[in-house]
């Protein structure tokens, strides 16, 4: 602030300079991040129109460069983008679809544009986009980003007629410097886990060696889609409130509150106004700045508002979660729990947990943890994540007769929220909010109890079989030794053994092994 | 040869006959139950802590009224019951043939019968069960431990083991000591020139007392326990006291562990509450006392945490709640020091006999 | 990208929404972050004009709110800001002094503006700024930020005449929601460590309880200030190169390279052009996009460029570092090492390390680590930092006869660079770059060797004293026992003891205890 | 009474005189050095591994030519040298007065002289130094260990200790065994009816052999070592072999540890390389062999990692590189099983004597 030369930089330039904080740390990480950002945009695009996603990804080495450059192509069957918006949606940072209180995977499309920007600065090649919303036209663009101005430069533009049946979707293709060898494990893992959390999606990936990975859908049923909701009063800060007041047409404070807030009905509003001695008839526009501050504080602290409605969330549901886990992990046993919606700082969230045992789950000496947020797998910094803490530090597995060091167990945690509390822009791990921690803990406890019951039933059946053979062995011995003690011939145990056989499995035999 | 008043002396041979009869009865009971098509069982006093109580008349721990029933109706009892009957059968064989065996042997012999013991702890435990069921210590059915104590002093014994029946020896004849094993344990006392018994915890101190002629100076039989004495040795001490009327003095290290060796000789241990005939209630603890450390300015070591924990455990034992026991525990806890028997070596090798034990015997009278 | 409503959001709005990633996670952290951002701007402002900084901070509870609000005021004697720039410098995000290849504390002034933004959205109060560059005028502003437009709203503006002697500096005052109780420890620690790394600065802090903390300077000598340099060819990417070509007046490639790059002389340029078969006379403007890509690759990989000149860096220097450590930690022994400049990815950096022992250093059972980057203390996420790894995993302290579990030791690591490789925008910890790790390791090894020498000398002196008394004790005993063995009277040891006394400290006595 | 050819018999009394003279010489040397104003020192053979070699003629480990000098010129030697001279003075006192003592006593006695030993390991080590300096085992200067072995068989001995001089006893007279302590160790052999010696590792097996009349069946003296035998016992075995010409058979557990007990009796241990007169090179290891496990179908346990590590250590010892030793080591390593002496109990209690030992003695001849 003290330099004597001042100028403004564009958001493009800012993020170009600080690209490592969005996941473009090095060529290996950049390939991984680019793929996941495009795939997640495609998933959102298909789900937004209620279509089971079909996403095809290919990563091909381009030999036209002296260094390691790849052509990344992602094709989806999503909503498509209206022709006139395409240059901005892909060529202008901090431009995107309206930010709403609705569960989405990405952060305002920043990630996808960072991939385009990264491709451009490492290879100087334009991004190539083909898209149609399923109407009569298909739009094709080649774009560069003017970083200093944060504006798209249209290198080429074509409009094609859409055939019949009409195609809908988006194809995006970039060139980027990358390192596939060092990123391939994470990329394949990313696809596998995405397939787990999106069992209704079909994913294919052709890697630079020409290997085709396919992740087929096992259902066409989509989870209930999410609705946009008004802000909850507990999540409103002064700035948001100020903006709402500026743009409202309501003429009284009472009307303003009822109209603009989620879960604020007439009765609640009256209670609220009374408690804080506010005049219901007051024109909201007449509030002074310090009155606005006090109102925001009151809204945040009034504890009689109902918690947010989860209709703005789109959890997977227990059935789809089980489906996904079965499909990708093929366990002997799996159970899923969806918790009731809860909130932190006024944002609604839902925790879903699955617990899988045996079968395809490897025995690694520790619990395998799969973390998802809004159906996105989180692959980095596992040990900083709240779920890791719950699984490894909070839950006492011994209590459920489960031994994490020996039993082959996987825990799948999925958190849905209109606002996932990431600690970084790179969407890598979830911060340790007490409300979220508590819900994850409760869900895992329920799942652990179910697994515990399954395991103990399994063990009971196995044990019952042993009983008869044990009786047979020992009763014969006792008979023999009593004959040694008395010098008489061995007594006949057959009558006794018949009684044991009748007893088998009944409660007449006391104790257990 | 004059025993303590009221002590009913049973000869070694009579006793052997009683043991055989008890084992056979156990066999018949089971035999008949099986023949009747019922599940065989055994009833015996419970050895759980709740059923152990201190008997002030016998002056030892004994088992209470509570019984446990091992029944083959309970699958968890099936294996231990089988093992118990097997041990009974083997004990019967040993006694009939006049052979002895050890706990370790029992563990190995089991293999020929496919009586599966996980380890020797388990077979040892079953032997203890058999003791409880028939009420005799295992030495009476010829199962001896590995450890050996030794004895030295003016006592003539007569052997009862096959091949040595009627032969006699005087235990003064080998100053390094006679091993207390199955033959000595089953010998009868014939003649005794000693007037007391001094029981010593450690071999080195035993040698010291021999060299310093304590057996002459005090007219004493010396017994070396080698730590916590084997039960055959405890029984021998009891017999010396009961059959010959000799007062017994126990000289151990000055720490909670030594103290407890003395107590076990005097009134038994809680885990042998199912047995009588092993204790010597009139024996006296002769040192090293906690108060001796200050009194004789002995080299000493600080009590460890484990020592102190042990002292607090002893405080809760009713036998330690009065007299010298409680007084010395308080001294231990106050000064937090302990001393070994050898600590008297600080004053030269003769001091222990000529000064310390002399003074102590006079004090105890 | 698939939503059907599109709009642009301003940088202000973007960062307002994602404020937690810049350190405004909760009220406690927000107070801490606001203080450090303002203090660091003030330090930069004073150093930029070569003046030893005087910075006065006060944090006062404001009772005019229903919740916990503080008035934070920071006053410095720095460069001041020209009146016309004040509204933008404080009220527009991504606007600031020119971004240069020169060592600075902050990231483009983002942190200070985030503090202002946070104050505004929690209290709706304008920021209050008074500043003068030491000329005839003092400017006073009250500003709000229009978040949607990312523009300052001037609430009040005054121009005052500057008195005599003329005042120069900046006073900034904001209101913000905070939690001092939960942040006070980190705040005081921040001041203490800042005083350590800036011993020429004078800092005062009045906390909400009215307690005054003063950190006096112990010297008025500033470290040599840094110069701006041209970019080094190894650190240039395609985008930077493209921009340089667009804006150059040079007509030949040869001239372009020599003029625009750091450490690129005539001879080196000729070698470079020859190696990559480039025409020296070619007009740079005629390069095609793919030729630019290849040129950037060539510049990055040509290994005959000299490494960057560290004149763009402003390390503390060994003397000032020792000064700062003595002042704040008062150790028994301290040594400092400044390593030669080195580079990572074309960015120059210098590592400075101090090692302190005993005296005021507490014995905590582990080594106390103080981390600094461009003279900023780093207080969070210690165990993720590269220095933590070096101190706790790489250095084998036993080798230096130092026991981290017992010896009271502090390690101070300072990294200067034109670009500190933070992993987050919150300036919390430094990523694990091999080049930086290697330099820190070397520096600590040298320091550890010096401490090891100091300690062994100290131990030697103590031991020498014991020798005579030991000889006296044992020789007398040997004499006595030999008389016991022989039955003769004790032999006279006095002659021998006189020999020992003569020997004392000389090498005639073999061995050591 | 006929010893092995070429064995020079020294009487117990002669030996005692030699020891006293050696101790006194040590004292005079130091005394005079001090009087001359020089730093006293002691020279002795090095006991470091590098100076230990196997002597194929003596058939035991011995120390080589390398000497170490402990000089007070070196401050680190000051304290151990002081301790050594003190132990020598105490040993001199013990021998003059005809008293014995233990390593533990020595540790305590030091306190009266302010000779600070950190712990008993340190004082034990200094006693070993004194053995090295004067060339006699500590039993010769009357320092005995705590542990006791015992003996039984047709051997008449005559005591030499004060108070028992000239008294005789036959070691068949107490079937539990005679403790081998200072008096037995210093007794002379008078008459022997036995024709061999059987050395047994464990007390239980000793009792078994007594009960099964192995002493009659084999005309044997039985010795119970109680694990690794104390040195007094090793010396006694040597004397039985050398002075009386009795062949010696050693019967131990079938594992590397038992095997090594036999080897130590036969040719000593590396840490007693500074002493001769403790070994019995002609003694024979009689089992349990690794190959017996398969041959007799013995119950066995898997070798532990420590057992296997120990076997590889033994393989590197030159004494194990040939004959039965190397053969059995290979069998151990091949099958990776071990068996105890008691494992024969599987076939009943008499089997060990009537079948196994009988066969083994015949094989060894």
mmCIF file with all atom_site columns, C-alpha atoms in Angstrom, chain A residues 440-507:
data_model
loop_
_atom_site.group_PDB
_atom_site.id
_atom_site.type_symbol
_atom_site.label_atom_id
_atom_site.label_alt_id
_atom_site.label_comp_id
_atom_site.label_asym_id
_atom_site.label_entity_id
_atom_site.label_seq_id
_atom_site.pdbx_PDB_ins_code
_atom_site.Cartn_x
_atom_site.Cartn_y
_atom_site.Cartn_z
_atom_site.occupancy
_atom_site.B_iso_or_equiv
_atom_site.pdbx_formal_charge
_atom_site.auth_seq_id
_atom_site.auth_comp_id
_atom_site.auth_asym_id
_atom_site.auth_atom_id
_atom_site.pdbx_PDB_model_num
ATOM 1  C CA . UNK A 1 440 ? -20.204 -37.748  10.881 1.00 0.00 ? 440 UNK A CA 1
ATOM 2  C CA . UNK A 1 441 ? -19.518 -39.307  14.256 1.00 0.00 ? 441 UNK A CA 1
ATOM 3  C CA . UNK A 1 442 ? -23.181 -40.166  14.797 1.00 0.00 ? 442 UNK A CA 1
ATOM 4  C CA . UNK A 1 443 ? -23.536 -41.648  11.326 1.00 0.00 ? 443 UNK A CA 1
ATOM 5  C CA . UNK A 1 444 ? -20.433 -43.808  11.639 1.00 0.00 ? 444 UNK A CA 1
ATOM 6  C CA . UNK A 1 445 ? -21.571 -45.012  15.052 1.00 0.00 ? 445 UNK A CA 1
ATOM 7  C CA . UNK A 1 446 ? -24.883 -46.194  13.623 1.00 0.00 ? 446 UNK A CA 1
ATOM 8  C CA . UNK A 1 447 ? -23.140 -47.902  10.719 1.00 0.00 ? 447 UNK A CA 1
ATOM 9  C CA . UNK A 1 448 ? -20.585 -49.490  13.037 1.00 0.00 ? 448 UNK A CA 1
ATOM 10 C CA . UNK A 1 449 ? -23.371 -50.871  15.204 1.00 0.00 ? 449 UNK A CA 1
ATOM 11 C CA . UNK A 1 450 ? -24.986 -52.470  12.144 1.00 0.00 ? 450 UNK A CA 1
ATOM 12 C CA . UNK A 1 451 ? -21.710 -53.993  11.015 1.00 0.00 ? 451 UNK A CA 1
ATOM 13 C CA . UNK A 1 452 ? -21.116 -55.226  14.528 1.00 0.00 ? 452 UNK A CA 1
ATOM 14 C CA . UNK A 1 453 ? -24.494 -56.980  14.504 1.00 0.00 ? 453 UNK A CA 1
ATOM 15 C CA . UNK A 1 454 ? -23.783 -58.523  11.117 1.00 0.00 ? 454 UNK A CA 1
ATOM 16 C CA . UNK A 1 455 ? -20.435 -59.821  12.275 1.00 0.00 ? 455 UNK A CA 1
ATOM 17 C CA . UNK A 1 456 ? -21.746 -61.268  15.514 1.00 0.00 ? 456 UNK A CA 1
ATOM 18 C CA . UNK A 1 457 ? -24.595 -63.085  13.749 1.00 0.00 ? 457 UNK A CA 1
ATOM 19 C CA . UNK A 1 458 ? -22.071 -64.525  11.311 1.00 0.00 ? 458 UNK A CA 1
ATOM 20 C CA . UNK A 1 459 ? -19.891 -65.708  14.160 1.00 0.00 ? 459 UNK A CA 1
ATOM 21 C CA . UNK A 1 460 ? -22.856 -67.264  16.025 1.00 0.00 ? 460 UNK A CA 1
ATOM 22 C CA . UNK A 1 461 ? -23.802 -69.489  13.103 1.00 0.00 ? 461 UNK A CA 1
ATOM 23 C CA . UNK A 1 462 ? -20.255 -70.724  12.726 1.00 0.00 ? 462 UNK A CA 1
ATOM 24 C CA . UNK A 1 463 ? -20.005 -71.545  16.392 1.00 0.00 ? 463 UNK A CA 1
ATOM 25 C CA . UNK A 1 464 ? -23.173 -73.608  16.660 1.00 0.00 ? 464 UNK A CA 1
ATOM 26 C CA . UNK A 1 465 ? -21.661 -76.194  14.318 1.00 0.00 ? 465 UNK A CA 1
ATOM 27 C CA . UNK A 1 466 ? -18.730 -76.837  16.567 1.00 0.00 ? 466 UNK A CA 1
ATOM 28 C CA . UNK A 1 467 ? -20.813 -77.710  19.619 1.00 0.00 ? 467 UNK A CA 1
ATOM 29 C CA . UNK A 1 468 ? -21.666 -81.278  18.829 1.00 0.00 ? 468 UNK A CA 1
ATOM 30 C CA . UNK A 1 469 ? -18.175 -82.304  17.817 1.00 0.00 ? 469 UNK A CA 1
ATOM 31 C CA . UNK A 1 470 ? -16.785 -80.831  21.007 1.00 0.00 ? 470 UNK A CA 1
ATOM 32 C CA . UNK A 1 471 ? -19.245 -82.742  23.176 1.00 0.00 ? 471 UNK A CA 1
ATOM 33 C CA . UNK A 1 472 ? -18.495 -85.929  21.374 1.00 0.00 ? 472 UNK A CA 1
ATOM 34 C CA . UNK A 1 473 ? -14.755 -85.570  21.848 1.00 0.00 ? 473 UNK A CA 1
ATOM 35 C CA . UNK A 1 474 ? -14.747 -84.694  25.526 1.00 0.00 ? 474 UNK A CA 1
ATOM 36 C CA . UNK A 1 475 ? -17.508 -86.950  26.823 1.00 0.00 ? 475 UNK A CA 1
ATOM 37 C CA . UNK A 1 476 ? -15.692 -89.957  25.372 1.00 0.00 ? 476 UNK A CA 1
ATOM 38 C CA . UNK A 1 477 ? -12.521 -88.927  27.143 1.00 0.00 ? 477 UNK A CA 1
ATOM 39 C CA . UNK A 1 478 ? -14.214 -88.418  30.497 1.00 0.00 ? 478 UNK A CA 1
ATOM 40 C CA . UNK A 1 479 ? -15.668 -91.881  30.200 1.00 0.00 ? 479 UNK A CA 1
ATOM 41 C CA . UNK A 1 480 ? -12.243 -93.357  29.533 1.00 0.00 ? 480 UNK A CA 1
ATOM 42 C CA . UNK A 1 481 ? -10.547 -91.601  32.437 1.00 0.00 ? 481 UNK A CA 1
ATOM 43 C CA . UNK A 1 482 ? -13.283 -92.588  34.874 1.00 0.00 ? 482 UNK A CA 1
ATOM 44 C CA . UNK A 1 483 ? -12.621 -96.172  33.904 1.00 0.00 ? 483 UNK A CA 1
ATOM 45 C CA . UNK A 1 484 ? -8.908  -95.651  34.615 1.00 0.00 ? 484 UNK A CA 1
ATOM 46 C CA . UNK A 1 485 ? -9.768  -94.340  38.091 1.00 0.00 ? 485 UNK A CA 1
ATOM 47 C CA . UNK A 1 486 ? -12.172 -97.111  38.964 1.00 0.00 ? 486 UNK A CA 1
ATOM 48 C CA . UNK A 1 487 ? -10.617 -100.033 37.113 1.00 0.00 ? 487 UNK A CA 1
ATOM 49 C CA . UNK A 1 488 ? -13.988 -100.813 35.485 1.00 0.00 ? 488 UNK A CA 1
ATOM 50 C CA . UNK A 1 489 ? -14.676 -101.020 31.750 1.00 0.00 ? 489 UNK A CA 1
ATOM 51 C CA . UNK A 1 490 ? -15.568 -97.768  29.979 1.00 0.00 ? 490 UNK A CA 1
ATOM 52 C CA . UNK A 1 491 ? -19.120 -96.478  30.636 1.00 0.00 ? 491 UNK A CA 1
ATOM 53 C CA . UNK A 1 492 ? -21.442 -96.016  27.664 1.00 0.00 ? 492 UNK A CA 1
ATOM 54 C CA . UNK A 1 493 ? -21.770 -92.388  26.529 1.00 0.00 ? 493 UNK A CA 1
ATOM 55 C CA . UNK A 1 494 ? -24.182 -92.993  23.666 1.00 0.00 ? 494 UNK A CA 1
ATOM 56 C CA . UNK A 1 495 ? -27.285 -92.089  25.686 1.00 0.00 ? 495 UNK A CA 1
ATOM 57 C CA . UNK A 1 496 ? -25.698 -88.819  26.708 1.00 0.00 ? 496 UNK A CA 1
ATOM 58 C CA . UNK A 1 497 ? -24.646 -87.971  23.153 1.00 0.00 ? 497 UNK A CA 1
ATOM 59 C CA . UNK A 1 498 ? -28.195 -88.497  21.944 1.00 0.00 ? 498 UNK A CA 1
ATOM 60 C CA . UNK A 1 499 ? -29.314 -85.912  24.484 1.00 0.00 ? 499 UNK A CA 1
ATOM 61 C CA . UNK A 1 500 ? -26.702 -83.487  23.199 1.00 0.00 ? 500 UNK A CA 1
ATOM 62 C CA . UNK A 1 501 ? -27.902 -83.945  19.627 1.00 0.00 ? 501 UNK A CA 1
ATOM 63 C CA . UNK A 1 502 ? -31.452 -83.099  20.591 1.00 0.00 ? 502 UNK A CA 1
ATOM 64 C CA . UNK A 1 503 ? -30.197 -80.076  22.430 1.00 0.00 ? 503 UNK A CA 1
ATOM 65 C CA . UNK A 1 504 ? -28.124 -78.706  19.630 1.00 0.00 ? 504 UNK A CA 1
ATOM 66 C CA . UNK A 1 505 ? -28.686 -74.989  19.142 1.00 0.00 ? 505 UNK A CA 1
ATOM 67 C CA . UNK A 1 506 ? -31.253 -74.906  21.934 1.00 0.00 ? 506 UNK A CA 1
ATOM 68 C CA . UNK A 1 507 ? -30.669 -72.904  25.048 1.00 0.00 ? 507 UNK A CA 1
#
